[in-house]
Coordinates of C-alpha atoms in Angstrom, one line a residue:
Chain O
X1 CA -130.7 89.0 -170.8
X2 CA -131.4 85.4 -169.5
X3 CA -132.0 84.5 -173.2
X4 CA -128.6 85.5 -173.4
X5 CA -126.8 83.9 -170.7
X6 CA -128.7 80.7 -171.8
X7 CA -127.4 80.6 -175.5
X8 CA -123.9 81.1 -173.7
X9 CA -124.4 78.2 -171.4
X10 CA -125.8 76.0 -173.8
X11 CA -122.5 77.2 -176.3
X12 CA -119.9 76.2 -173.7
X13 CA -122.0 72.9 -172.9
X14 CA -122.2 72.2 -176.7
X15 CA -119.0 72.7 -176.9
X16 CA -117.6 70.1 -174.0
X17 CA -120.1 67.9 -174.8
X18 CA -119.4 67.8 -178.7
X19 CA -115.6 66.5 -177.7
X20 CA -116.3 63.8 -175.4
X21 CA -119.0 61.9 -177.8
X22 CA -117.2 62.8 -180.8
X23 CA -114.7 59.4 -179.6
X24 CA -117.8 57.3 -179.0
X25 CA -118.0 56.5 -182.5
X26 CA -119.2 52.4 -183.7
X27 CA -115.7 50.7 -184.3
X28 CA -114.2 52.0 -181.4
X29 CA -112.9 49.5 -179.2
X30 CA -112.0 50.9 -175.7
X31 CA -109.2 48.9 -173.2
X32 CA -109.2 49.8 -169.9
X33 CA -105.5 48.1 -169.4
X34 CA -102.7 48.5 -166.2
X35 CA -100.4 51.2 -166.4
X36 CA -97.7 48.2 -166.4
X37 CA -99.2 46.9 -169.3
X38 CA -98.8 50.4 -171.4
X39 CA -95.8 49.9 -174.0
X40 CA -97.2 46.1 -174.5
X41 CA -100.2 47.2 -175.6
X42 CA -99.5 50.2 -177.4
X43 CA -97.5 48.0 -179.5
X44 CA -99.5 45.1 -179.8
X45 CA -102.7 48.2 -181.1
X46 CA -100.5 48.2 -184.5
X47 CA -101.4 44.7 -185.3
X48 CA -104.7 44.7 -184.2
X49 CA -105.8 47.7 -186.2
X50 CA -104.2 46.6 -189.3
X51 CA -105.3 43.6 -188.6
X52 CA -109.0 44.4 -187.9
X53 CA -109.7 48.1 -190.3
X54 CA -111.8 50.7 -189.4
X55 CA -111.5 49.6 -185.6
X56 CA -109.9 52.5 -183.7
X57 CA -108.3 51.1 -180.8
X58 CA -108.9 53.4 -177.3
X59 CA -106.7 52.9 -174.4
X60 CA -106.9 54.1 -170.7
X61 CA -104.2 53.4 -168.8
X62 CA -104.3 53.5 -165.2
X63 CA -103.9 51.5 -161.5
X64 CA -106.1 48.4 -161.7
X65 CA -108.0 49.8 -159.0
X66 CA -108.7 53.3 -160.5
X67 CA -110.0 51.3 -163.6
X68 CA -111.9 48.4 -161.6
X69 CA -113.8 51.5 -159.7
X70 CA -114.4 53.3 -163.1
X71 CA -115.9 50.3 -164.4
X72 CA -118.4 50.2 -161.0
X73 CA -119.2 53.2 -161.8
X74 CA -120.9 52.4 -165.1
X75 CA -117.4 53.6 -167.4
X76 CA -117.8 52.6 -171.3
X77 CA -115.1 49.9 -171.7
X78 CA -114.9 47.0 -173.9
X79 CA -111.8 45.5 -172.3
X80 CA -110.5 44.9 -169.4
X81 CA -106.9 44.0 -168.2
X82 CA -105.9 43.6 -164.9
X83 CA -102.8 43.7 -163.4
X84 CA -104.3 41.2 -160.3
X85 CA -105.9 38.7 -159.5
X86 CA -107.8 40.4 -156.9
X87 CA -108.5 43.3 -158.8
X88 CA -110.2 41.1 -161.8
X89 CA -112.4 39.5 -158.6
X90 CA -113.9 42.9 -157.5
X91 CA -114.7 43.8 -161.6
X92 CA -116.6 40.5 -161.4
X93 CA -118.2 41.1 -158.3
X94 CA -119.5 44.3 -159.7
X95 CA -121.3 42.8 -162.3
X96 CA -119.0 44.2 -165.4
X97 CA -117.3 41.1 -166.0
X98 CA -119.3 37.7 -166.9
X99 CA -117.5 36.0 -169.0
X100 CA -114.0 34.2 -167.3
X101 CA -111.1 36.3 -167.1
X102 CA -108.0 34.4 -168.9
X103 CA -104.0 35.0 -167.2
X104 CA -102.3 36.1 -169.8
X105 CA -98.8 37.4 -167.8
X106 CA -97.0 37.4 -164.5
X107 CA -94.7 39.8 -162.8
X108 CA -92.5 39.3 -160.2
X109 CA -90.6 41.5 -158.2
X110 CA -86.9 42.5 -158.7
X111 CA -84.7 44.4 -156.2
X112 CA -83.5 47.5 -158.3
X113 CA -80.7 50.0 -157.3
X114 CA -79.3 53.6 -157.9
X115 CA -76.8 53.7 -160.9
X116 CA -73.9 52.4 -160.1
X117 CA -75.0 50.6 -157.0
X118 CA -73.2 52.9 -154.5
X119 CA -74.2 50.6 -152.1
X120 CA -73.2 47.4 -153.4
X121 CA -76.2 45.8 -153.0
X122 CA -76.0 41.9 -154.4
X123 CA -78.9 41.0 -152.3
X124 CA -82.1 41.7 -149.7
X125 CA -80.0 40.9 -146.4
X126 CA -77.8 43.8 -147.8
X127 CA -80.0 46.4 -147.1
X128 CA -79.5 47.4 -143.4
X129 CA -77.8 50.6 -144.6
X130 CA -79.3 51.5 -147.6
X131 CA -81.8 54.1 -148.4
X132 CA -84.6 51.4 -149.2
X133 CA -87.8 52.7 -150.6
X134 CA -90.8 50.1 -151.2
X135 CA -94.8 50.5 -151.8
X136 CA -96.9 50.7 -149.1
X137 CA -98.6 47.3 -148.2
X138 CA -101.7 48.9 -148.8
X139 CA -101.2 48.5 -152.8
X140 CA -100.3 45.4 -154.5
X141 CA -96.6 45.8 -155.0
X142 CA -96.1 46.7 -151.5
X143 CA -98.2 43.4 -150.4
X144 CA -96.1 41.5 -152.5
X145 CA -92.9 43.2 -151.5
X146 CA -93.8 41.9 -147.6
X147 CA -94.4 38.4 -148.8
X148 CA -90.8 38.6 -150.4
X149 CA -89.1 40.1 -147.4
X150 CA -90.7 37.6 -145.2
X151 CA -89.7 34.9 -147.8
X152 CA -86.1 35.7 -147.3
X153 CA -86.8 36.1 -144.1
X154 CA -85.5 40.1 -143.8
X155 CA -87.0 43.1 -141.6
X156 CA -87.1 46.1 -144.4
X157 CA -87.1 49.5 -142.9
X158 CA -87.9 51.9 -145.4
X159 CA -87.9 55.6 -145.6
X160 CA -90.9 55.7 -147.6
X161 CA -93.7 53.7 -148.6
X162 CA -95.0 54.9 -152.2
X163 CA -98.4 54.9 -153.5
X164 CA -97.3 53.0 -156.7
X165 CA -94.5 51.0 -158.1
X166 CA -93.9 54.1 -160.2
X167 CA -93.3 56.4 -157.4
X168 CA -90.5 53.8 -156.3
X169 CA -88.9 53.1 -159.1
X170 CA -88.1 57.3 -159.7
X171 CA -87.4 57.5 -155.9
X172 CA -84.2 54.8 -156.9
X173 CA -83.5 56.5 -160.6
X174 CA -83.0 59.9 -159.3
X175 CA -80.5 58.4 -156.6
X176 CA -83.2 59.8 -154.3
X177 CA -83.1 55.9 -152.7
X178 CA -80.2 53.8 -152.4
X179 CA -82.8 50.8 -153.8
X180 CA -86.5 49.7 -154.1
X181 CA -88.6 46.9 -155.1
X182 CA -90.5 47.1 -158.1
X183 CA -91.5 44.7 -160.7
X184 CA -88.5 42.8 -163.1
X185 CA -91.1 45.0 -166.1
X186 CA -90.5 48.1 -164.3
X187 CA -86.7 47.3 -163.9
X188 CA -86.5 46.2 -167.6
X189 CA -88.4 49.5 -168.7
X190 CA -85.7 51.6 -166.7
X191 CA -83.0 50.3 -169.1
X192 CA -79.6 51.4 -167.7
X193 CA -81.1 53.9 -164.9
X194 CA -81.1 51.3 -162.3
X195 CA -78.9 48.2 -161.2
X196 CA -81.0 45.0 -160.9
X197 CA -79.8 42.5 -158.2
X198 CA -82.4 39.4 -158.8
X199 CA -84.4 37.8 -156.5
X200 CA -83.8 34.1 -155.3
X201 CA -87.1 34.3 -153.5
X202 CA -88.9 36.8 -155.7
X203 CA -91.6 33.5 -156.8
X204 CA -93.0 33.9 -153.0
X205 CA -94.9 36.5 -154.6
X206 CA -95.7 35.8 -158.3
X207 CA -98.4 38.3 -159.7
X208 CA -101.2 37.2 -162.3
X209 CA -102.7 39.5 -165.0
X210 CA -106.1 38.6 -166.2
X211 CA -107.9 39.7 -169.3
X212 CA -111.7 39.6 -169.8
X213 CA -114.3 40.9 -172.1
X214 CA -116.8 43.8 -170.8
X215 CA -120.2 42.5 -170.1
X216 CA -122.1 45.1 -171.8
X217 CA -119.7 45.7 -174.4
X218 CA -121.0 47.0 -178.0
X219 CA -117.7 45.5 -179.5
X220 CA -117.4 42.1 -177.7
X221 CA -116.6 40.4 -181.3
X222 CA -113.4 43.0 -181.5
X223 CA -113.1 42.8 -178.0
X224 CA -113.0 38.7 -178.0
X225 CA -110.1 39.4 -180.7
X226 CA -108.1 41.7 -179.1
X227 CA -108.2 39.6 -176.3
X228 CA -107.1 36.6 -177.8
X229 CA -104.2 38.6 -179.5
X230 CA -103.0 39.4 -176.2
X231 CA -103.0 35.8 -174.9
X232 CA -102.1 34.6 -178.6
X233 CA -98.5 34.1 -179.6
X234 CA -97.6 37.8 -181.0
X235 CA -99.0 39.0 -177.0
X236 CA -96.6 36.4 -175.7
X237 CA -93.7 37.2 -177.7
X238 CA -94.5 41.1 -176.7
X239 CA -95.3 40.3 -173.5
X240 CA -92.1 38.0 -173.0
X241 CA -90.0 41.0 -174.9
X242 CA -91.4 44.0 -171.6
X243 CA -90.3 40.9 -169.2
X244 CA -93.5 39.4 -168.3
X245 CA -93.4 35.5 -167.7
X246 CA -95.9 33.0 -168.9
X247 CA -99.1 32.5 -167.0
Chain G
X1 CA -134.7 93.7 -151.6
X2 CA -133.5 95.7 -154.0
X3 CA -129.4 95.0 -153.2
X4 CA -128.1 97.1 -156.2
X5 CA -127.3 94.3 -158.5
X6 CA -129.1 92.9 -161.6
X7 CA -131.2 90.0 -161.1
X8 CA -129.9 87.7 -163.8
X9 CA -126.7 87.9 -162.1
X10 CA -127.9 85.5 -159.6
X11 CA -128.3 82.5 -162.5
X12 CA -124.6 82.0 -162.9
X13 CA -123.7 82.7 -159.3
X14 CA -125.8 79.7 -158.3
X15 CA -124.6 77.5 -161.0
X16 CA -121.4 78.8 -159.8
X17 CA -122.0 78.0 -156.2
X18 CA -123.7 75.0 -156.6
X19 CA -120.6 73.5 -158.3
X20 CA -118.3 74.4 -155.3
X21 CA -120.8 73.3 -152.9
X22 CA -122.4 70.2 -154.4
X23 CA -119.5 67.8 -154.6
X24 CA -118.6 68.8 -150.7
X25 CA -122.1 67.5 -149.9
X26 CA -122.0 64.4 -152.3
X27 CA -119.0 63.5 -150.4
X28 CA -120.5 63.9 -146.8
X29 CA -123.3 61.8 -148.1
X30 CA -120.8 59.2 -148.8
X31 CA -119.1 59.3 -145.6
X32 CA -120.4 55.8 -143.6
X33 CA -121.2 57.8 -140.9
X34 CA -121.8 54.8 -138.2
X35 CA -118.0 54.1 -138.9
X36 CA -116.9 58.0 -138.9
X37 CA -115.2 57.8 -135.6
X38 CA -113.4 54.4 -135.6
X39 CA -112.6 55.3 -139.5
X40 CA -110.9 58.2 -138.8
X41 CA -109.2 57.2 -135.1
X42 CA -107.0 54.8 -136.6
X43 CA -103.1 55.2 -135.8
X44 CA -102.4 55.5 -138.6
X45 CA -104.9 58.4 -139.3
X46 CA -104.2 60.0 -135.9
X47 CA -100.3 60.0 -137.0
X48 CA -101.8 61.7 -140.9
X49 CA -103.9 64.1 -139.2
X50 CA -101.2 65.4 -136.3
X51 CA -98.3 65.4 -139.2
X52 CA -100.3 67.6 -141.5
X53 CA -101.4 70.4 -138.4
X54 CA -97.5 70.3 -136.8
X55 CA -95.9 70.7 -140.7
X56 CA -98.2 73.2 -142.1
X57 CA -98.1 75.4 -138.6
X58 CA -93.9 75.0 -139.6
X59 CA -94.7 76.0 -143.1
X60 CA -96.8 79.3 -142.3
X61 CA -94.1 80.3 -139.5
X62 CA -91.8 80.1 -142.8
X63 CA -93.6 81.4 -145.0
X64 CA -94.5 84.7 -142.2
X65 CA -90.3 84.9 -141.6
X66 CA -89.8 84.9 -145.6
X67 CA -92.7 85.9 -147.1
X68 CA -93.0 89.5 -145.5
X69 CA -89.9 90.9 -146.6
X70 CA -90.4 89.1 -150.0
X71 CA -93.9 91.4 -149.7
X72 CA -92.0 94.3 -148.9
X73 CA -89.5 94.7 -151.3
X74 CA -91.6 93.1 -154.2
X75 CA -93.7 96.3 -152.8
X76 CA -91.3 98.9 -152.5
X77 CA -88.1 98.5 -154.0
X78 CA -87.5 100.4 -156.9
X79 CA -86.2 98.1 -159.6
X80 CA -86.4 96.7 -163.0
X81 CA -86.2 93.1 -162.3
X82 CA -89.2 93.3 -159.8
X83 CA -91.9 92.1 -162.5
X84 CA -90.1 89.3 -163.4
X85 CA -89.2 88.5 -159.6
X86 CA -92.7 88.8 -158.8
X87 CA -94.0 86.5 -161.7
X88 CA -91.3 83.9 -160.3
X89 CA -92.5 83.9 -157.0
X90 CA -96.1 83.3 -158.2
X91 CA -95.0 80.1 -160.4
X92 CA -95.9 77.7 -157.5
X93 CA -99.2 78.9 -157.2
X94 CA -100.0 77.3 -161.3
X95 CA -97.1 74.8 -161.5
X96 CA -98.3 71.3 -161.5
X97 CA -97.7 69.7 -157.7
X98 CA -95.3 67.1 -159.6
X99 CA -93.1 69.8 -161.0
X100 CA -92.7 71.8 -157.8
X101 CA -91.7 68.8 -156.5
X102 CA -89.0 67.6 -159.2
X103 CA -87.6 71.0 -158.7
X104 CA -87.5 70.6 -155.2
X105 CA -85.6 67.2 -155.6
X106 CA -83.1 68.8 -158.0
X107 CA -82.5 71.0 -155.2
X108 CA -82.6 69.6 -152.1
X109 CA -82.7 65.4 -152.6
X110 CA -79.3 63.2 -152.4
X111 CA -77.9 64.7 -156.1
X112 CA -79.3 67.7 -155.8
X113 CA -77.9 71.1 -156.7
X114 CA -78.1 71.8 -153.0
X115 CA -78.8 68.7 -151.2
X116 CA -75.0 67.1 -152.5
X117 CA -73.5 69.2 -150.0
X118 CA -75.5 69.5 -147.4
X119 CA -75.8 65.1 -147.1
X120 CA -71.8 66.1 -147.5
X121 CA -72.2 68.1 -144.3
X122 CA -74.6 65.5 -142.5
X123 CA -77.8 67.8 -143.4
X124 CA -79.7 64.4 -145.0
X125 CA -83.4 66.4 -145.9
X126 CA -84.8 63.5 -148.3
X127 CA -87.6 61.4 -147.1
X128 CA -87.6 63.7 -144.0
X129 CA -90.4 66.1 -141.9
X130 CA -88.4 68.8 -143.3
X131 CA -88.7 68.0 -147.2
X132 CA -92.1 68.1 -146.3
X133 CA -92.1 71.7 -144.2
X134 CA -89.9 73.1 -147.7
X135 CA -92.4 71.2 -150.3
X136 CA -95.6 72.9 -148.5
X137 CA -93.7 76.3 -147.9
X138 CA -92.7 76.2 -151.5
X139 CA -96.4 76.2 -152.3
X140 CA -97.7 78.5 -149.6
X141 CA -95.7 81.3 -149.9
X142 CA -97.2 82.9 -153.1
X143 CA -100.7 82.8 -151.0
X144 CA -98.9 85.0 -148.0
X145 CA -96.8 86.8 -150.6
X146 CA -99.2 88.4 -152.9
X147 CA -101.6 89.0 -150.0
X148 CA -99.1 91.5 -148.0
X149 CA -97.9 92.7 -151.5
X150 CA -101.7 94.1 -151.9
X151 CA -102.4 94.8 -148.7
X152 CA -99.4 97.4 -148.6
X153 CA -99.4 98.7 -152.2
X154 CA -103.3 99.8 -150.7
X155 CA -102.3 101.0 -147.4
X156 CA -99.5 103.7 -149.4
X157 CA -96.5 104.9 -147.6
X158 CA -98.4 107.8 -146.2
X159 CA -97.7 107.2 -142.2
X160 CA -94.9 105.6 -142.9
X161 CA -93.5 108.9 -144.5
X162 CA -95.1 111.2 -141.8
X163 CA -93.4 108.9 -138.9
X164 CA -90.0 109.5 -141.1
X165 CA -90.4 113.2 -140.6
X166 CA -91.0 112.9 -137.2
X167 CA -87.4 111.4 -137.1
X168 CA -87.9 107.2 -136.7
X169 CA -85.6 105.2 -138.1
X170 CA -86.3 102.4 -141.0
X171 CA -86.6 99.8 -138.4
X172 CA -88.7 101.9 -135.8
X173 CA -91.1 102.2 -138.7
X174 CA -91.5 99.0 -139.9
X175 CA -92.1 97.7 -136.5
X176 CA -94.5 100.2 -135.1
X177 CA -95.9 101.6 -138.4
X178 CA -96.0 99.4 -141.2
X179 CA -96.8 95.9 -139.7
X180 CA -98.8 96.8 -137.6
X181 CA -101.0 98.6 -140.2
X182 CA -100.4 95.1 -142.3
X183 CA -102.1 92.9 -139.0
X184 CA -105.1 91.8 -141.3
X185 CA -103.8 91.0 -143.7
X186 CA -101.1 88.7 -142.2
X187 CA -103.2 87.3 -140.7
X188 CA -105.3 86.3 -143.8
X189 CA -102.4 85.8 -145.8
X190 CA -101.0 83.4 -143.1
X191 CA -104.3 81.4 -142.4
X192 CA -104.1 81.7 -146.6
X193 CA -100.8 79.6 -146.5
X194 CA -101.7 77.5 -144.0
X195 CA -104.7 75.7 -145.9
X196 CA -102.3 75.5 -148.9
X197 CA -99.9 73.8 -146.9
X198 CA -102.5 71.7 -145.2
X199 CA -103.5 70.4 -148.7
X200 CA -100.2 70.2 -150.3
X201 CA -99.7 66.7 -151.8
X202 CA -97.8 66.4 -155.5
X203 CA -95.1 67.6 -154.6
X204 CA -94.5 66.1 -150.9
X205 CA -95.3 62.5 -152.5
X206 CA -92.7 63.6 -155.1
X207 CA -90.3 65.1 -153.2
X208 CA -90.3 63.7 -149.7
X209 CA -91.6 60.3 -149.9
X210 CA -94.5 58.5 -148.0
X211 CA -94.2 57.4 -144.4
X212 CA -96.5 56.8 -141.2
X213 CA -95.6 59.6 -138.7
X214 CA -92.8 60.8 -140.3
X215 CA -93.6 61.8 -144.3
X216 CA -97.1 60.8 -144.6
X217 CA -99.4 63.7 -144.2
X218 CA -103.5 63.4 -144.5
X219 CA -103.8 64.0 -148.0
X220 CA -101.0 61.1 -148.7
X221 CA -103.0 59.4 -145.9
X222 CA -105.9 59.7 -148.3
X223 CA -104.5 58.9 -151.5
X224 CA -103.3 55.5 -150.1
X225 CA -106.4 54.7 -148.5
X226 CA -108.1 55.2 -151.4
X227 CA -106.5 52.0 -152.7
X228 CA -107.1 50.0 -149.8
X229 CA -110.4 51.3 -148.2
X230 CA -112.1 54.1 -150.1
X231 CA -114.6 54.3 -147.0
X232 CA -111.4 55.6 -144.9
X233 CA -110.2 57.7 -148.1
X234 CA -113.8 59.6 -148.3
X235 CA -114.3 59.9 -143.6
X236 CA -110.4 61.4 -143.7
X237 CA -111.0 63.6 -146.8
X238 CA -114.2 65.2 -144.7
X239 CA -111.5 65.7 -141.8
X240 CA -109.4 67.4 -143.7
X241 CA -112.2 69.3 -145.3
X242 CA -113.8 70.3 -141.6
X243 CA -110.5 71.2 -140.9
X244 CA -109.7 73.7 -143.6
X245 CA -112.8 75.2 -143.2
X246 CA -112.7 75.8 -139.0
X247 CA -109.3 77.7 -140.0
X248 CA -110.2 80.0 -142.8
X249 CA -113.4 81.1 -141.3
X250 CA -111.9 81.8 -137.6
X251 CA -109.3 84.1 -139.9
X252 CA -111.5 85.6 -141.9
X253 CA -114.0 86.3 -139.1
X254 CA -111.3 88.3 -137.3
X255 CA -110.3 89.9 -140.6
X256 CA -113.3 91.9 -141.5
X257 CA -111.4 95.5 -143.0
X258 CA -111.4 97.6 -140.1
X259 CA -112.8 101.2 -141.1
X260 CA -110.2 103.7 -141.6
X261 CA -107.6 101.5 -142.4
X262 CA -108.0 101.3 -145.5
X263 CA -106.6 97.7 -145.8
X264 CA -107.2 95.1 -147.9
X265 CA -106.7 91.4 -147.4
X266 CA -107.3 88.1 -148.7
X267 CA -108.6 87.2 -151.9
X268 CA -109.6 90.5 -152.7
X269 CA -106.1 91.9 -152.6
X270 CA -105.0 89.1 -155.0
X271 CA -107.0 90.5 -157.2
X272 CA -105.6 93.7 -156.8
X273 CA -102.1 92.9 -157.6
X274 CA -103.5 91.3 -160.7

């Protein structure tokens, strides 16, 4: 019987294990990248793998943070792009990172509103009576968000701070918020479900994305060259195209 | 000891347990213990923790006013719909978090099917303690739900009919006979619905936003922690844990089937309705 239960183990462990190194094959090249960065890169992995056959390009997107803690914790990654400076610090500090991160983009914040602008919000001294969500200044928007406010020299009093600049920008689309800061890539992403009122003092807080090569990387050649197509002139032009401003 | 069951049982069961158990324990190891207290006494913590026990106590009190009719009539009504009524209520308990909580803002936020009208009327329930009382009771209620539901499809109708005969009224006999005869199980079923509630986080970050002392229960607490000082994120997460635990084991202590009752509660009677 525990011959049995064995072979049935080792069956469903077979089984999970056969997916996850099935993806772990020689020209795979993995990117850990922001989740800000997703539709840039997703497009930009068209001209990299035609450019570059038989490399399978692997991304995970996710909150700098998440994917600087993955990479502490040992996760397989070739690439790594940042949507902070301080983020790309704590990667080097971990020992992932050795060779120096390049800037490739920056992000500033925009002040976006419900459709329609119910409100008629032109600016950030309009928002005494407005429904104003904003990230928490724990996370980097919401840090950035303070710096702006302060900038202008305005008190915000929120109803919420979010986790992520994602969480405020649906708060605003739904017409959940009267308005909320997120970043001009977020707004531009949104398309027509939000009103954009731009930010005179937005550069108080201008935000940095750095790219570097993983130390231990199995791929650094292909991982050097999808680096340098990001901070080469087809990245720019896509990278310019989402919103993002030169480094 | 010879307890009745076959030895190689106790493989898998170990595994099993040793998979719940494990990453408790690989999280108390990574608690910084010397900084326990002053991690976890923060205001802003204090405000998480004291949020979470006053909402979730709001929650159960709803889910106890509305879940034990739902019980009863999902129990003994006599109608064709009741399958499909009964499936619906159980939907929260395997919806994602984030869709309870986009259905709750197509309800109840500013343009919601509800919620229009009542910000018409002054009610304003987005980014309030009360989106968060209706996202955790929203969640709970299946817990409380299908543990009355068992608990009385076991008990039968049998005193219930015998009090009838002796000339009580439908009301006389729900109050004296039938919940009284329920008592374990509600309280299971509510102790059930408070640790869901307790825990609730998708859809309160969804629906009801994320701030200190008003929105911002401990699980949000520790999601945003997370980002800023994991050490905090992994000393409240044991909180909550202790906390959870303390309640379901006072419960289920007290709960312990009384002979001759015939009752059934908790997890067990889940099964049965299944």
């Amino acid at each position: 019987m525990i011959g049995r239960v064995a072979v049935g183990a080792a069956l469903v462990l077979a089984t999970v294990s056969g997916c996850a190194s099935g993806d772990t094959e020689e020209s795979t090249l993995t990117v850990f990248a922001a989740a800000s960065l997703k539709s840039v890169f997703t497009g930009l992995e068209k001209d990299f793998e035609s450019a570059n056959p038989g490399v399978d390009v692997q991304f995970s997107f996710a909150g700098s943070s998440d994917l600087a803690a993955q990479l502490q914790a040992g996760a397989p990654a070739d690439v790594f792009a940042s949507a902070d400076q301080t983020t790309m610090d704590k990667a080097v500090q971990s020992g992932r990172i050795t060779a120096a991160p390049t800037t490739f983009a920056t992000n500033v914040l925009t002040l976006v509103t419900a459709p329609g602008n119910p409100k008629g919000i032109t600016g950030i001294n309009d928002l005494a009576d407005a429904t104003v969500v904003v990230c928490a200044p724990q996370v980097p928007c919401g840090r950035a968000t303070k710096k702006v406010a302060d900038a202008a020299g305005a008190t915000l009093r929120p109803v919420s701070e979010e986790s992520s600049v994602a969480d405020v920008l649906t708060k605003v689309t739904s017409g959940q918020a009267d308005a909320g800061f997120v970043y001009v890539t977020d707004a531009a992403g949104a398309g027509a479900k939000v009103g954009v009122v731009a930010l005179p003092e937005a550069s108080a807080a201008v935000n940095t994305y750095p790219i570097a090569v993983v130390a231990d990387s199995k791929q650094s050649e292909n991982a050097r060259k999808f680096a340098e197509l990001v901070t080469g002139p087809a990245g720019r032009a896509a990278l310019a195209a989402a919103g993002f401003g030169a480094p | 000891m010879n307890t009745g069951l076959p030895r190689w049982l106790a493989v898998p069961a170990v595994i099993g347990f040793a998979l719940v158990v494990l990453p408790l324990a690989a999280l108390a190891a990574g608690v910084e213990w010397s900084r326990f207290a002053e991690l976890v006494s923060t205001e802003a913590s204090r405000d998480a923790l004291w949020l979470s026990l006053r909402t979730a106590s709001a929650s159960t009190v709803l889910c106890l006013v509305f879940g034990v009719p739902m019980a009863a009539v999902l129990a003994r009504a006599r109608w064709r719909g009741l399958p499909v009524l009964r499936a619906l209520v159980l939907l929260p308990l395997v919806l994602p978090p984030v869709v309870g909580g986009i259905a709750l803002l197509y309800t109840f936020g500013r343009r919601g099917l509800l919620g229009e009208h009542l910000e018409a009327a002054g009610i304003q329930i987005a980014f309030s303690t009360t989106a968060v009382v209706l996202a955790q009771t929203f969640v709970a209620l299946p817990f409380l739900v299908l543990t009355l539901e068992g608990a009385l499809r076991t008990a039968g109708s049998r005193y219930e009919q015998i009090a009838a005969t002796l000339g009580a009224g439908p009301s006389t006999v729900w109050w004296r006979i039938t919940l009284p005869l329920l008592r374990p199980a509600l309280i299971s079923g509510a102790v059930l619905a408070f640790a869901r509630a307790l825990g609730e986080f998708g859809a309160t970050l969804t629906f009801a936003g994320s701030l200190q002392g008003r929105t911002r229960t401990l699980p949000l607490e520790i999601y945003l922690q997370r980002e800023a000082d994991p050490d905090a994120a992994v000393a409240l997460s044991v909180v909550l844990i202790i906390v959870a635990v303390l309640i379901v084991l006072l419960a289920y202590r007290r709960t312990s089937p009384i002979p001759g009752t015939q009752l059934r509660s908790g997890p067990r009677a889940i099964g049965a309705v299944k």
